[in-house]
Coordinates of C-alpha atoms in Angstrom, one line a residue:
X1375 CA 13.1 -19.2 23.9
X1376 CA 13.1 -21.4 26.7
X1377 CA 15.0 -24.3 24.8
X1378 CA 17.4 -21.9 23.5
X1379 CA 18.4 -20.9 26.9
X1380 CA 19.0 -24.1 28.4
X1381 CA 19.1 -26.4 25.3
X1382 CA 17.0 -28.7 27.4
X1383 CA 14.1 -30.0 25.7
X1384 CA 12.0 -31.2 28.5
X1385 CA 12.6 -28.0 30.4
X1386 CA 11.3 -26.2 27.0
X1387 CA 8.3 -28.4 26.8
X1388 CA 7.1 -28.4 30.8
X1389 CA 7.5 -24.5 30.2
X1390 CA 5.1 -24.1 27.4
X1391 CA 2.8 -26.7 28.2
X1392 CA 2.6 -24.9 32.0
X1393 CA 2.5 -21.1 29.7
X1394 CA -0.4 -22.5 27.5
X1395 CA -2.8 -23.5 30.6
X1396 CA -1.9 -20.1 32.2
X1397 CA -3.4 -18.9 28.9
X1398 CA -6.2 -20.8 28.9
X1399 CA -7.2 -20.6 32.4
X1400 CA -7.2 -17.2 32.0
X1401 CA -9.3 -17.1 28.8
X1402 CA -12.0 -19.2 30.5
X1403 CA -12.0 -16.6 33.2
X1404 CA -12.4 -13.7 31.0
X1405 CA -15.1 -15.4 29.1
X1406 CA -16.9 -16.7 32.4
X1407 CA -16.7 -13.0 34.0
X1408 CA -17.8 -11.4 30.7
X1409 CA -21.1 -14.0 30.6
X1410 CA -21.8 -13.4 34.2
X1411 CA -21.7 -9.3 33.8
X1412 CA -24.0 -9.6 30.6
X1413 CA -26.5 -11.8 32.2
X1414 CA -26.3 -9.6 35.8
X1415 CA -27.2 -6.6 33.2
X1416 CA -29.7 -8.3 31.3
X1417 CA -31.6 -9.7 34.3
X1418 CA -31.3 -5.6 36.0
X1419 CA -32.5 -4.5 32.6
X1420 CA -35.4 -7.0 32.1
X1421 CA -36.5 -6.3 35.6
X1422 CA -37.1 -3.3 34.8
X1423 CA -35.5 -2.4 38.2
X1424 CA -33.8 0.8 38.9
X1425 CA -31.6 1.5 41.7
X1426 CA -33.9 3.3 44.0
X1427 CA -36.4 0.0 43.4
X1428 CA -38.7 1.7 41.0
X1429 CA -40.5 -0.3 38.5
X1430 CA -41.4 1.3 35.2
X1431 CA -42.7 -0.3 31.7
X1432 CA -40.3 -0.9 29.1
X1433 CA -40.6 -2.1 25.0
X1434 CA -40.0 -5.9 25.1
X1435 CA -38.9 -6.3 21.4
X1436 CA -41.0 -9.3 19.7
X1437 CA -38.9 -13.0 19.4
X1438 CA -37.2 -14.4 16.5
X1439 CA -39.6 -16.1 15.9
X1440 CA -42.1 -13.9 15.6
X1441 CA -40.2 -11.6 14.0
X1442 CA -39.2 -14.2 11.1
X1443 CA -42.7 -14.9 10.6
X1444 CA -43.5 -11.3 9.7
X1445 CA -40.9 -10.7 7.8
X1446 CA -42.1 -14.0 5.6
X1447 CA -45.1 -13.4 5.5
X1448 CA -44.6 -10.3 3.2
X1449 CA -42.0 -12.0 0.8
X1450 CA -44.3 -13.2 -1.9
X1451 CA -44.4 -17.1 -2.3
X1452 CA -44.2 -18.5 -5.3
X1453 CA -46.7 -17.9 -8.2
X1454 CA -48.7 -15.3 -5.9
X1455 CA -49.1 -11.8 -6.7
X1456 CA -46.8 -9.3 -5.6
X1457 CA -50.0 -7.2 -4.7
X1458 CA -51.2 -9.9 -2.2
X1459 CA -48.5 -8.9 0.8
X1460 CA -50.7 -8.6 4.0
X1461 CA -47.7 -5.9 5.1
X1462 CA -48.9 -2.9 2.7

């Protein structure tokens, strides 16, 4: 649009060049303010703090790892029974 206003080129390019770091400074920003706001809410929330200072006990899900494990543990491996799965 630019270039077709002042059928410049180098006015045209400065413009977008200077449009697309506008762009991405304000995408970084976004993404920066949305990772500090999650990891505020996650450290509140695995406090366990409340706003009056209160501590009380919450579920802590199990890791990945963990959890992977236990789920594998009940898909039968090769050549064993179906009937051996430790899960039930």
């Amino acid at each position: 649009m630019v270039y077709f206003a002042s059928h410049w080129t180098h006015v045209a390019v400065v413009t977008t060049l200077a449009c697309s770091l506008l762009l991405q400074a304000g995408y970084l920003d976004t993404v920066l303010f949305l990772i500090w706001r999650s990891s505020r809410a996650r450290g509140t929330r695995h406090m366990g703090q409340h706003v009056n200072g209160s501590r009380e006990a919450r579920y802590q899900s199990p890791d990945s790892d963990q959890l992977r494990n236990e789920i594998f543990s009940c898909v039968p491996a090769y050549g064993r029974m179906p009937s051996m799965c430790c899960c039930g």
